[in-house]
The first five atom37 places (N, CA, C, CB, O) and aatype in JSON, in Angstrom:
{
  "aatype": [12, 2, 19, 9, 6, 10, 10, 0, 3, 10, 5, 0, 5, 8, 3, 6, 16, 16, 0, 1, 0, 7, 6, 10, 1, 3, 5, 9, 0, 8, 10, 16, 0, 0, 10, 0, 6, 16, 6, 0, 1, 10, 0, 3, 10, 3, 16, 16, 1, 11, 19, 9, 16, 6, 1, 0, 14, 0, 7, 6, 3, 14, 6, 14, 14, 6, 15, 15, 16, 0, 18, 5, 0, 9, 19, 2, 0, 13, 2, 5, 8, 14, 7, 5, 6, 13, 1, 0, 1, 6, 10, 8, 6, 10, 10, 7, 12, 14, 16, 8, 6, 0, 15, 19, 2, 9, 16, 1, 15, 1, 10, 7, 1, 10, 19, 1, 5, 7, 13, 10, 16, 5, 14, 7, 1, 7, 1, 18, 5, 11, 1, 16],
  "atom_mask": [
    [1, 1, 1, 1, 1],
    [1, 1, 1, 1, 1],
    [1, 1, 1, 1, 1],
    [1, 1, 1, 1, 1],
    [1, 1, 1, 1, 1],
    [1, 1, 1, 1, 1],
    [1, 1, 1, 1, 1],
    [1, 1, 1, 1, 1],
    [1, 1, 1, 1, 1],
    [1, 1, 1, 1, 1],
    [1, 1, 1, 1, 1],
    [1, 1, 1, 1, 1],
    [1, 1, 1, 1, 1],
    [1, 1, 1, 1, 1],
    [1, 1, 1, 1, 1],
    [1, 1, 1, 1, 1],
    [1, 1, 1, 1, 1],
    [1, 1, 1, 1, 1],
    [1, 1, 1, 1, 1],
    [1, 1, 1, 1, 1],
    [1, 1, 1, 1, 1],
    [1, 1, 1, 0, 1],
    [1, 1, 1, 1, 1],
    [1, 1, 1, 1, 1],
    [1, 1, 1, 1, 1],
    [1, 1, 1, 1, 1],
    [1, 1, 1, 1, 1],
    [1, 1, 1, 1, 1],
    [1, 1, 1, 1, 1],
    [1, 1, 1, 1, 1],
    [1, 1, 1, 1, 1],
    [1, 1, 1, 1, 1],
    [1, 1, 1, 1, 1],
    [1, 1, 1, 1, 1],
    [1, 1, 1, 1, 1],
    [1, 1, 1, 1, 1],
    [1, 1, 1, 1, 1],
    [1, 1, 1, 1, 1],
    [1, 1, 1, 1, 1],
    [1, 1, 1, 1, 1],
    [1, 1, 1, 1, 1],
    [1, 1, 1, 1, 1],
    [1, 1, 1, 1, 1],
    [1, 1, 1, 1, 1],
    [1, 1, 1, 1, 1],
    [1, 1, 1, 1, 1],
    [1, 1, 1, 1, 1],
    [1, 1, 1, 1, 1],
    [1, 1, 1, 1, 1],
    [1, 1, 1, 1, 1],
    [1, 1, 1, 1, 1],
    [1, 1, 1, 1, 1],
    [1, 1, 1, 1, 1],
    [1, 1, 1, 1, 1],
    [1, 1, 1, 1, 1],
    [1, 1, 1, 1, 1],
    [1, 1, 1, 1, 1],
    [1, 1, 1, 1, 1],
    [1, 1, 1, 0, 1],
    [1, 1, 1, 1, 1],
    [1, 1, 1, 1, 1],
    [1, 1, 1, 1, 1],
    [1, 1, 1, 1, 1],
    [1, 1, 1, 1, 1],
    [1, 1, 1, 1, 1],
    [1, 1, 1, 1, 1],
    [1, 1, 1, 1, 1],
    [1, 1, 1, 1, 1],
    [1, 1, 1, 1, 1],
    [1, 1, 1, 1, 1],
    [1, 1, 1, 1, 1],
    [1, 1, 1, 1, 1],
    [1, 1, 1, 1, 1],
    [1, 1, 1, 1, 1],
    [1, 1, 1, 1, 1],
    [1, 1, 1, 1, 1],
    [1, 1, 1, 1, 1],
    [1, 1, 1, 1, 1],
    [1, 1, 1, 1, 1],
    [1, 1, 1, 1, 1],
    [1, 1, 1, 1, 1],
    [1, 1, 1, 1, 1],
    [1, 1, 1, 0, 1],
    [1, 1, 1, 1, 1],
    [1, 1, 1, 1, 1],
    [1, 1, 1, 1, 1],
    [1, 1, 1, 1, 1],
    [1, 1, 1, 1, 1],
    [1, 1, 1, 1, 1],
    [1, 1, 1, 1, 1],
    [1, 1, 1, 1, 1],
    [1, 1, 1, 1, 1],
    [1, 1, 1, 1, 1],
    [1, 1, 1, 1, 1],
    [1, 1, 1, 1, 1],
    [1, 1, 1, 0, 1],
    [1, 1, 1, 1, 1],
    [1, 1, 1, 1, 1],
    [1, 1, 1, 1, 1],
    [1, 1, 1, 1, 1],
    [1, 1, 1, 1, 1],
    [1, 1, 1, 1, 1],
    [1, 1, 1, 1, 1],
    [1, 1, 1, 1, 1],
    [1, 1, 1, 1, 1],
    [1, 1, 1, 1, 1],
    [1, 1, 1, 1, 1],
    [1, 1, 1, 1, 1],
    [1, 1, 1, 1, 1],
    [1, 1, 1, 1, 1],
    [1, 1, 1, 1, 1],
    [1, 1, 1, 0, 1],
    [1, 1, 1, 1, 1],
    [1, 1, 1, 1, 1],
    [1, 1, 1, 1, 1],
    [1, 1, 1, 1, 1],
    [1, 1, 1, 1, 1],
    [1, 1, 1, 0, 1],
    [1, 1, 1, 1, 1],
    [1, 1, 1, 1, 1],
    [1, 1, 1, 1, 1],
    [1, 1, 1, 1, 1],
    [1, 1, 1, 1, 1],
    [1, 1, 1, 0, 1],
    [1, 1, 1, 1, 1],
    [1, 1, 1, 0, 1],
    [1, 1, 1, 1, 1],
    [1, 1, 1, 1, 1],
    [1, 1, 1, 1, 1],
    [1, 1, 1, 1, 1],
    [1, 1, 1, 1, 1],
    [1, 1, 1, 1, 1]
  ],
  "atom_positions": [
    [[-122.88, -60.91, 47.05], [-123.1, -61.24, 45.65], [-121.82, -61.9, 45.14], [-123.47, -59.96, 44.81], [-120.72, -61.37, 45.32]],
    [[-121.97, -63.03, 44.5], [-120.8, -63.73, 43.99], [-120.47, -63.24, 42.59], [-121.02, -65.27, 43.99], [-121.22, -62.45, 42.01]],
    [[-119.38, -63.69, 42.06], [-118.88, -63.24, 40.77], [-119.87, -63.57, 39.65], [-117.52, -63.88, 40.47], [-120.06, -62.76, 38.75]],
    [[-120.49, -64.71, 39.7], [-121.43, -65.12, 38.65], [-122.64, -64.19, 38.65], [-121.88, -66.59, 38.84], [-123.1, -63.76, 37.59]],
    [[-123.16, -63.88, 39.82], [-124.3, -62.97, 39.93], [-123.91, -61.56, 39.47], [-124.83, -62.93, 41.37], [-124.69, -60.88, 38.81]],
    [[-122.71, -61.14, 39.82], [-122.22, -59.83, 39.41], [-122.09, -59.74, 37.9], [-120.87, -59.54, 40.07], [-122.49, -58.74, 37.3]],
    [[-121.55, -60.77, 37.29], [-121.43, -60.79, 35.82], [-122.81, -60.83, 35.15], [-120.59, -62.02, 35.38], [-123.0, -60.18, 34.11]],
    [[-123.75, -61.56, 35.71], [-125.1, -61.62, 35.16], [-125.77, -60.24, 35.25], [-125.95, -62.68, 35.91], [-126.45, -59.81, 34.32]],
    [[-125.57, -59.56, 36.39], [-126.12, -58.22, 36.56], [-125.5, -57.25, 35.56], [-125.9, -57.72, 38.01], [-126.21, -56.44, 34.96]],
    [[-124.2, -57.32, 35.38], [-123.52, -56.46, 34.39], [-124.03, -56.73, 32.98], [-122.0, -56.67, 34.45], [-124.23, -55.81, 32.19]],
    [[-124.25, -58.03, 32.66], [-124.76, -58.38, 31.33], [-126.17, -57.82, 31.12], [-124.76, -59.91, 31.14], [-126.48, -57.34, 30.03]],
    [[-127.01, -57.88, 32.13], [-128.36, -57.34, 32.05], [-128.33, -55.83, 31.82], [-129.16, -57.68, 33.33], [-129.07, -55.29, 31.0]],
    [[-127.45, -55.15, 32.57], [-127.3, -53.71, 32.39], [-126.8, -53.39, 30.98], [-126.35, -53.13, 33.45], [-127.24, -52.43, 30.36]],
    [[-125.87, -54.19, 30.51], [-125.32, -54.0, 29.16], [-126.41, -54.16, 28.11], [-124.16, -54.99, 28.88], [-126.52, -53.37, 27.18]],
    [[-127.22, -55.2, 28.26], [-128.3, -55.46, 27.31], [-129.32, -54.33, 27.31], [-129.0, -56.79, 27.65], [-129.78, -53.9, 26.25]],
    [[-129.68, -53.83, 28.51], [-130.63, -52.72, 28.6], [-130.06, -51.46, 27.95], [-130.98, -52.43, 30.08], [-130.76, -50.75, 27.23]],
    [[-128.8, -51.19, 28.21], [-128.17, -49.99, 27.65], [-128.04, -50.11, 26.14], [-126.78, -49.76, 28.27], [-128.22, -49.12, 25.43]],
    [[-127.73, -51.29, 25.63], [-127.66, -51.51, 24.19], [-129.02, -51.28, 23.53], [-127.16, -52.93, 23.89], [-129.11, -50.67, 22.47]],
    [[-130.08, -51.77, 24.18], [-131.44, -51.56, 23.66], [-131.79, -50.08, 23.65], [-132.47, -52.35, 24.49], [-132.36, -49.57, 22.69]],
    [[-131.45, -49.38, 24.73], [-131.73, -47.94, 24.82], [-130.96, -47.18, 23.75], [-131.38, -47.4, 26.21], [-131.5, -46.25, 23.15]],
    [[-129.71, -47.54, 23.52], [-128.91, -46.89, 22.47], [-129.55, -47.11, 21.1], [-127.46, -47.43, 22.49], [-129.56, -46.21, 20.26]],
    [[-130.08, -48.3, 20.87], [-130.77, -48.57, 19.6], [-132.02, -47.72, 19.43], [0.0, 0.0, 0.0], [-132.28, -47.2, 18.35]],
    [[-132.79, -47.58, 20.52], [-133.98, -46.72, 20.48], [-133.6, -45.27, 20.17], [-134.74, -46.79, 21.83], [-134.26, -44.62, 19.36]],
    [[-132.55, -44.79, 20.81], [-132.11, -43.41, 20.56], [-131.63, -43.23, 19.13], [-131.0, -43.03, 21.54], [-131.9, -42.2, 18.51]],
    [[-130.92, -44.22, 18.59], [-130.5, -44.13, 17.18], [-131.71, -44.07, 16.24], [-129.61, -45.35, 16.8], [-131.71, -43.31, 15.27]],
    [[-132.74, -44.86, 16.55], [-133.97, -44.82, 15.74], [-134.63, -43.44, 15.82], [-134.96, -45.9, 16.23], [-135.08, -42.91, 14.8]],
    [[-134.67, -42.86, 17.03], [-135.25, -41.52, 17.19], [-134.44, -40.49, 16.41], [-135.32, -41.13, 18.67], [-135.01, -39.6, 15.76]],
    [[-133.13, -40.6, 16.46], [-132.27, -39.66, 15.73], [-132.53, -39.78, 14.23], [-130.78, -39.92, 16.04], [-132.62, -38.76, 13.54]],
    [[-132.65, -40.98, 13.73], [-132.92, -41.18, 12.3], [-134.26, -40.58, 11.92], [-132.9, -42.69, 11.95], [-134.38, -39.93, 10.88]],
    [[-135.27, -40.79, 12.76], [-136.6, -40.23, 12.49], [-136.55, -38.7, 12.51], [-137.61, -40.75, 13.53], [-137.1, -38.06, 11.61]],
    [[-135.91, -38.11, 13.51], [-135.82, -36.65, 13.61], [-135.0, -36.07, 12.47], [-135.21, -36.25, 14.96], [-135.31, -34.98, 11.98]],
    [[-133.96, -36.75, 12.06], [-133.15, -36.28, 10.94], [-133.97, -36.25, 9.66], [-131.91, -37.18, 10.75], [-133.88, -35.3, 8.88]],
    [[-134.77, -37.27, 9.44], [-135.64, -37.3, 8.26], [-136.69, -36.19, 8.33], [-136.32, -38.68, 8.12], [-136.96, -35.52, 7.34]],
    [[-137.29, -36.0, 9.5], [-138.3, -34.95, 9.67], [-137.69, -33.57, 9.47], [-138.95, -35.04, 11.06], [-138.32, -32.7, 8.86]],
    [[-136.48, -33.36, 9.96], [-135.79, -32.09, 9.76], [-135.51, -31.84, 8.29], [-134.48, -32.05, 10.57], [-135.7, -30.73, 7.8]],
    [[-135.06, -32.85, 7.58], [-134.78, -32.7, 6.15], [-136.06, -32.33, 5.39], [-134.16, -34.0, 5.58], [-136.03, -31.48, 4.5]],
    [[-137.17, -32.98, 5.72], [-138.44, -32.66, 5.07], [-138.87, -31.22, 5.37], [-139.54, -33.63, 5.52], [-139.33, -30.51, 4.47]],
    [[-138.72, -30.81, 6.61], [-139.1, -29.45, 7.0], [-138.23, -28.41, 6.32], [-139.02, -29.3, 8.52], [-138.73, -27.38, 5.86]],
    [[-136.94, -28.66, 6.26], [-136.04, -27.71, 5.58], [-136.34, -27.63, 4.09], [-134.57, -28.12, 5.8], [-136.25, -26.55, 3.5]],
    [[-136.7, -28.75, 3.48], [-137.08, -28.74, 2.07], [-138.35, -27.92, 1.87], [-137.28, -30.17, 1.54], [-138.46, -27.17, 0.9]],
    [[-139.3, -28.06, 2.78], [-140.55, -27.28, 2.7], [-140.26, -25.8, 2.84], [-141.54, -27.74, 3.78], [-140.84, -24.98, 2.12]],
    [[-139.37, -25.43, 3.77], [-138.99, -24.02, 3.93], [-138.35, -23.47, 2.65], [-138.02, -23.86, 5.12], [-138.64, -22.35, 2.24]],
    [[-137.5, -24.26, 2.04], [-136.87, -23.83, 0.79], [-137.92, -23.63, -0.3], [-135.81, -24.85, 0.33], [-137.85, -22.66, -1.06]],
    [[-138.89, -24.54, -0.39], [-139.97, -24.4, -1.36], [-140.78, -23.13, -1.11], [-140.89, -25.62, -1.31], [-141.13, -22.41, -2.04]],
    [[-141.08, -22.86, 0.16], [-141.84, -21.65, 0.49], [-141.06, -20.39, 0.15], [-142.22, -21.65, 1.97], [-141.64, -19.42, -0.35]],
    [[-139.76, -20.38, 0.42], [-138.93, -19.23, 0.07], [-138.92, -19.0, -1.44], [-137.49, -19.43, 0.58], [-139.03, -17.87, -1.91]],
    [[-138.78, -20.07, -2.19], [-138.78, -19.97, -3.65], [-140.11, -19.44, -4.15], [-138.46, -21.33, -4.29], [-140.15, -18.57, -5.02]],
    [[-141.2, -19.96, -3.61], [-142.53, -19.51, -4.02], [-142.71, -18.02, -3.74], [-143.62, -20.32, -3.29], [-143.22, -17.29, -4.58]],
    [[-142.28, -17.58, -2.55], [-142.4, -16.16, -2.2], [-141.59, -15.31, -3.18], [-141.93, -15.91, -0.76], [-142.07, -14.26, -3.62]],
    [[-140.39, -15.74, -3.51], [-139.55, -14.97, -4.44], [-140.2, -14.88, -5.82], [-138.16, -15.62, -4.55], [-140.2, -13.81, -6.44]],
    [[-140.74, -15.98, -6.29], [-141.39, -15.98, -7.61], [-142.59, -15.05, -7.62], [-141.83, -17.4, -8.0], [-142.77, -14.28, -8.56]],
    [[-143.41, -15.11, -6.57], [-144.59, -14.25, -6.51], [-144.17, -12.79, -6.43], [-145.48, -14.62, -5.31], [-144.76, -11.93, -7.09]],
    [[-143.16, -12.49, -5.62], [-142.68, -11.12, -5.48], [-142.16, -10.59, -6.82], [-141.58, -11.05, -4.42], [-142.44, -9.45, -7.18]],
    [[-141.42, -11.41, -7.53], [-140.88, -10.99, -8.83], [-141.98, -10.78, -9.87], [-139.89, -12.02, -9.34], [-141.85, -9.93, -10.75]],
    [[-143.03, -11.55, -9.77], [-144.11, -11.46, -10.76], [-145.16, -10.43, -10.42], [-144.76, -12.79, -10.91], [-145.99, -10.09, -11.26]],
    [[-145.14, -9.9, -9.19], [-146.11, -8.89, -8.79], [-145.86, -7.63, -9.6], [-146.01, -8.59, -7.26], [-144.71, -7.27, -9.86]],
    [[-146.92, -6.95, -10.01], [-146.75, -5.72, -10.77], [-145.93, -4.7, -9.97], [-148.12, -5.13, -11.16], [-146.17, -4.5, -8.78]],
    [[-145.0, -4.08, -10.64], [-144.13, -3.1, -9.98], [-144.93, -1.87, -9.59], [-142.95, -2.7, -10.91], [-145.87, -1.47, -10.28]],
    [[-144.56, -1.28, -8.48], [-145.17, -0.02, -8.05], [-146.47, -0.16, -7.29], [0.0, 0.0, 0.0], [-147.01, 0.83, -6.81]],
    [[-146.98, -1.37, -7.16], [-148.23, -1.54, -6.42], [-147.92, -1.69, -4.94], [-149.02, -2.76, -6.94], [-146.99, -2.39, -4.57]],
    [[-148.71, -1.03, -4.12], [-148.57, -1.2, -2.68], [-149.17, -2.53, -2.29], [-149.24, -0.03, -1.91], [-150.15, -2.97, -2.89]],
    [[-148.6, -3.18, -1.29], [-149.23, -4.41, -0.82], [-150.61, -4.11, -0.25], [-148.35, -5.11, 0.24], [-150.89, -3.01, 0.22]],
    [[-151.45, -5.12, -0.3], [-152.78, -4.96, 0.27], [-152.67, -4.72, 1.77], [-153.67, -6.21, -0.02], [-151.79, -5.29, 2.41]],
    [[-153.54, -3.89, 2.33], [-153.51, -3.73, 3.78], [-153.72, -5.08, 4.45], [-154.6, -2.72, 4.25], [-154.54, -5.87, 3.99]],
    [[-153.0, -5.36, 5.52], [-153.05, -6.69, 6.11], [-154.34, -7.01, 6.85], [-151.92, -6.86, 7.04], [-154.66, -8.19, 7.03]],
    [[-155.08, -6.04, 7.27], [-156.32, -6.29, 8.0], [-157.39, -5.34, 7.51], [-156.1, -6.13, 9.54], [-157.09, -4.22, 7.1]],
    [[-158.61, -5.78, 7.54], [-159.7, -4.9, 7.12], [-160.44, -4.32, 8.33], [-160.68, -5.65, 6.22], [-161.4, -3.57, 8.17]],
    [[-160.0, -4.66, 9.53], [-160.69, -4.14, 10.71], [-160.51, -2.62, 10.79], [-160.15, -4.81, 12.0], [-159.58, -2.07, 10.2]],
    [[-161.38, -1.98, 11.5], [-161.38, -0.52, 11.53], [-160.13, 0.06, 12.16], [-162.58, -0.02, 12.28], [-159.64, 1.09, 11.69]],
    [[-159.57, -0.56, 13.2], [-158.35, -0.02, 13.82], [-157.19, -0.08, 12.84], [-158.0, -0.81, 15.1], [-156.47, 0.9, 12.67]],
    [[-157.0, -1.21, 12.2], [-155.93, -1.32, 11.21], [-156.19, -0.38, 10.04], [-155.8, -2.77, 10.71], [-155.27, 0.27, 9.54]],
    [[-157.44, -0.31, 9.61], [-157.75, 0.55, 8.47], [-157.48, 2.01, 8.8], [-159.23, 0.37, 8.05], [-156.97, 2.75, 7.95]],
    [[-157.79, 2.44, 10.01], [-157.51, 3.82, 10.41], [-156.01, 4.09, 10.39], [-158.09, 4.1, 11.81], [-155.57, 5.16, 9.95]],
    [[-155.23, 3.14, 10.88], [-153.77, 3.29, 10.87], [-153.25, 3.35, 9.44], [-153.09, 2.13, 11.62], [-152.45, 4.23, 9.1]],
    [[-153.71, 2.44, 8.6], [-153.27, 2.41, 7.2], [-153.66, 3.7, 6.49], [-153.87, 1.19, 6.47], [-152.87, 4.26, 5.74]],
    [[-154.87, 4.17, 6.72], [-155.32, 5.42, 6.1], [-154.45, 6.6, 6.51], [-156.78, 5.69, 6.47], [-154.13, 7.45, 5.69]],
    [[-154.07, 6.65, 7.78], [-153.22, 7.75, 8.25], [-151.88, 7.74, 7.51], [-152.99, 7.65, 9.78], [-151.38, 8.79, 7.11]],
    [[-151.3, 6.56, 7.34], [-150.03, 6.48, 6.62], [-150.22, 6.77, 5.13], [-149.41, 5.08, 6.81], [-149.33, 7.35, 4.5]],
    [[-151.35, 6.39, 4.56], [-151.62, 6.7, 3.15], [-151.76, 8.21, 2.94], [-152.89, 5.98, 2.68], [-151.35, 8.74, 1.9]],
    [[-152.34, 8.89, 3.91], [-152.52, 10.34, 3.8], [-151.21, 11.09, 4.02], [-153.57, 10.81, 4.8], [-151.07, 12.23, 3.58]],
    [[-150.27, 10.48, 4.7], [-148.98, 11.11, 5.01], [-147.86, 10.13, 4.66], [-148.89, 11.54, 6.52], [-147.16, 9.66, 5.56]],
    [[-147.67, 9.8, 3.37], [-146.78, 8.7, 3.0], [-145.3, 8.92, 3.35], [-146.89, 8.47, 1.54], [-144.59, 7.94, 3.57]],
    [[-144.83, 10.15, 3.43], [-143.43, 10.38, 3.73], [-143.16, 10.67, 5.19], [0.0, 0.0, 0.0], [-142.0, 10.82, 5.58]],
    [[-144.19, 10.74, 5.99], [-144.03, 11.15, 7.39], [-143.81, 9.95, 8.3], [-145.26, 11.93, 7.85], [-144.39, 8.88, 8.11]],
    [[-142.94, 10.14, 9.28], [-142.72, 9.14, 10.32], [-143.62, 9.45, 11.51], [-141.22, 9.1, 10.75], [-143.83, 10.61, 11.85]],
    [[-144.15, 8.41, 12.12], [-145.01, 8.57, 13.29], [-144.52, 7.68, 14.41], [-146.48, 8.26, 12.94], [-144.0, 6.59, 14.18]],
    [[-144.71, 8.15, 15.62], [-144.61, 7.32, 16.81], [-146.04, 6.87, 17.12], [-143.95, 8.09, 18.04], [-147.0, 7.51, 16.67]],
    [[-146.19, 5.82, 17.87], [-147.53, 5.29, 18.18], [-148.39, 6.36, 18.85], [-147.43, 4.04, 19.08], [-149.56, 6.52, 18.51]],
    [[-147.83, 7.09, 19.8], [-148.6, 8.11, 20.52], [-149.01, 9.24, 19.57], [-147.77, 8.67, 21.71], [-150.13, 9.74, 19.66]],
    [[-148.12, 9.65, 18.66], [-148.45, 10.69, 17.69], [-149.58, 10.25, 16.78], [-147.22, 11.06, 16.85], [-150.47, 11.03, 16.43]],
    [[-149.55, 8.98, 16.4], [-150.6, 8.42, 15.55], [-151.94, 8.46, 16.29], [-150.26, 6.97, 15.13], [-152.97, 8.77, 15.7]],
    [[-151.93, 8.14, 17.58], [-153.16, 8.2, 18.39], [-153.7, 9.63, 18.42], [-152.88, 7.7, 19.83], [-154.91, 9.84, 18.26]],
    [[-152.82, 10.59, 18.61], [-153.26, 11.98, 18.66], [-153.84, 12.41, 17.31], [-152.09, 12.91, 19.06], [-154.87, 13.08, 17.26]],
    [[-153.18, 12.02, 16.22], [-153.67, 12.36, 14.88], [-155.05, 11.77, 14.63], [-152.69, 11.86, 13.81], [-155.92, 12.42, 14.04]],
    [[-155.25, 10.54, 15.07], [-156.51, 9.83, 14.81], [-157.57, 10.1, 15.88], [-156.25, 8.34, 14.73], [-158.7, 9.62, 15.76]],
    [[-157.22, 10.86, 16.91], [-158.18, 11.13, 17.97], [-158.47, 9.92, 18.82], [0.0, 0.0, 0.0], [-159.55, 9.8, 19.39]],
    [[-157.51, 9.02, 18.92], [-157.67, 7.8, 19.72], [-157.18, 8.09, 21.14], [-156.88, 6.6, 19.09], [-156.41, 9.03, 21.35]],
    [[-157.62, 7.29, 22.13], [-157.16, 7.5, 23.5], [-155.63, 7.34, 23.59], [-157.85, 6.5, 24.46], [-155.05, 6.51, 22.89]],
    [[-155.01, 8.12, 24.43], [-153.55, 8.1, 24.52], [-153.05, 7.45, 25.81], [-153.01, 9.5, 24.43], [-151.89, 7.62, 26.17]],
    [[-153.91, 6.7, 26.49], [-153.41, 6.0, 27.69], [-152.51, 4.85, 27.24], [-154.6, 5.45, 28.56], [-152.64, 4.33, 26.13]],
    [[-151.59, 4.48, 28.1], [-150.5, 3.56, 27.75], [-150.98, 2.22, 27.19], [-149.65, 3.31, 28.96], [-150.4, 1.72, 26.23]],
    [[-152.01, 1.64, 27.76], [-152.5, 0.34, 27.28], [-152.96, 0.43, 25.83], [-153.65, -0.16, 28.16], [-152.66, -0.45, 25.03]],
    [[-153.68, 1.48, 25.49], [-154.18, 1.64, 24.13], [-153.02, 1.88, 23.15], [-155.17, 2.81, 24.07], [-153.01, 1.34, 22.05]],
    [[-152.05, 2.69, 23.57], [-150.89, 2.97, 22.71], [-150.07, 1.69, 22.51], [-150.0, 4.08, 23.34], [-149.54, 1.46, 21.42]],
    [[-149.96, 0.87, 23.54], [-149.22, -0.4, 23.41], [-149.88, -1.33, 22.41], [-149.11, -1.09, 24.77], [-149.19, -2.04, 21.67]],
    [[-151.19, -1.35, 22.37], [-151.9, -2.18, 21.38], [-151.56, -1.67, 19.98], [-153.44, -2.15, 21.63], [-151.34, -2.47, 19.07]],
    [[-151.54, -0.36, 19.82], [-151.2, 0.2, 18.51], [-149.75, -0.12, 18.15], [-151.43, 1.72, 18.49], [-149.45, -0.4, 16.99]],
    [[-148.85, -0.08, 19.13], [-147.46, -0.47, 18.85], [-147.4, -1.89, 18.31], [-146.59, -0.35, 20.12], [-146.64, -2.18, 17.38]],
    [[-148.19, -2.76, 18.9], [-148.24, -4.15, 18.44], [-148.77, -4.22, 17.01], [-149.12, -4.99, 19.38], [-148.24, -4.96, 16.18]],
    [[-149.8, -3.45, 16.73], [-150.35, -3.42, 15.37], [-149.34, -2.86, 14.37], [-151.64, -2.59, 15.33], [-149.21, -3.37, 13.26]],
    [[-148.63, -1.83, 14.76], [-147.61, -1.25, 13.89], [-146.51, -2.26, 13.61], [-147.02, 0.03, 14.52], [-146.02, -2.36, 12.48]],
    [[-146.12, -3.02, 14.63], [-145.12, -4.07, 14.43], [-145.59, -5.11, 13.45], [0.0, 0.0, 0.0], [-144.81, -5.6, 12.63]],
    [[-146.85, -5.46, 13.53], [-147.41, -6.44, 12.59], [-147.41, -5.87, 11.17], [-148.83, -6.84, 13.0], [-147.11, -6.6, 10.22]],
    [[-147.75, -4.6, 11.02], [-147.73, -3.97, 9.7], [-146.3, -3.91, 9.13], [-148.33, -2.54, 9.78], [-146.11, -4.01, 7.92]],
    [[-145.32, -3.75, 10.01], [-143.9, -3.78, 9.57], [-143.56, -5.19, 9.09], [-142.94, -3.36, 10.73], [-143.0, -5.35, 8.01]],
    [[-143.91, -6.22, 9.89], [-143.59, -7.6, 9.51], [-144.28, -8.0, 8.21], [-144.0, -8.55, 10.62], [-143.75, -8.81, 7.44]],
    [[-145.45, -7.44, 7.95], [-146.17, -7.78, 6.73], [-145.72, -6.95, 5.54], [-147.67, -7.6, 6.95], [-146.19, -7.15, 4.42]],
    [[-144.8, -6.01, 5.77], [-144.21, -5.26, 4.67], [-144.95, -4.0, 4.26], [0.0, 0.0, 0.0], [-144.58, -3.38, 3.27]],
    [[-145.98, -3.61, 5.0], [-146.71, -2.4, 4.63], [-145.99, -1.16, 5.13], [-148.14, -2.45, 5.18], [-146.01, -0.12, 4.47]],
    [[-145.36, -1.26, 6.31], [-144.65, -0.13, 6.9], [-143.17, -0.48, 7.04], [-145.25, 0.25, 8.27], [-142.78, -1.65, 6.98]],
    [[-142.35, 0.56, 7.24], [-140.96, 0.38, 7.61], [-140.76, 1.01, 8.98], [-139.99, 1.01, 6.56], [-141.6, 1.76, 9.46]],
    [[-139.64, 0.69, 9.58], [-139.31, 1.25, 10.88], [-137.95, 1.94, 10.75], [-139.3, 0.14, 12.01], [-136.91, 1.34, 11.02]],
    [[-137.96, 3.24, 10.33], [-136.7, 3.94, 10.08], [-135.89, 4.23, 11.34], [-136.97, 5.22, 9.37], [-134.7, 4.5, 11.25]],
    [[-136.5, 4.17, 12.48], [-135.82, 4.39, 13.75], [-136.59, 3.7, 14.84], [0.0, 0.0, 0.0], [-137.73, 3.29, 14.65]],
    [[-135.96, 3.58, 16.0], [-136.62, 2.9, 17.11], [-137.9, 3.64, 17.49], [-135.68, 2.8, 18.32], [-137.87, 4.83, 17.83]],
    [[-139.02, 2.94, 17.44], [-140.3, 3.51, 17.83], [-140.92, 4.41, 16.78], [0.0, 0.0, 0.0], [-141.93, 5.05, 17.05]],
    [[-140.34, 4.49, 15.6], [-140.85, 5.34, 14.52], [-141.29, 4.44, 13.36], [-139.77, 6.39, 14.05], [-140.65, 3.43, 13.06]],
    [[-142.38, 4.83, 12.73], [-142.95, 4.01, 11.66], [-143.26, 4.92, 10.47], [-144.25, 3.25, 12.15], [-143.6, 6.09, 10.62]],
    [[-143.13, 4.33, 9.27], [-143.36, 5.1, 8.05], [-143.89, 4.14, 6.99], [-142.05, 5.82, 7.57], [-143.58, 2.94, 7.0]],
    [[-144.68, 4.67, 6.08], [-145.21, 3.85, 4.99], [-144.06, 3.41, 4.09], [-146.28, 4.63, 4.17], [-143.18, 4.21, 3.76]],
    [[-144.07, 2.15, 3.72], [-143.05, 1.62, 2.8], [-143.27, 2.25, 1.43], [-143.13, 0.04, 2.72], [-144.39, 2.3, 0.92]],
    [[-142.18, 2.72, 0.85], [-142.28, 3.34, -0.49], [-141.7, 2.48, -1.54], [-141.6, 4.68, -0.52], [-141.71, 2.84, -2.72]]
  ]
}
């Protein structure tokens, strides 16, 4: 390969790399704009949640998150024993539900969802209590 061919090859590589850098800059600009829009939406949602929480009547318990019978049985047990802490297995025994590990694990998952939705608290690892 002679010098002229080598320089032409280098110029072609330079042109390709310059084009690729331009494409990446365009992608960065697009992603930056999308991120800004998403962060603004998150801020709006946080503000909306705060306003609704502040305007909610004081002292009212949140609505139970599910109306299905399993969730309702769990919620009812906590309503009947509002100050008591339960482990998932203890809750199964109280409700007369099967105590095999798979069934208890499903209830643990449900209890976690009730915690995330604000109906229950988790005062200790593996312990659940009605939010007061």
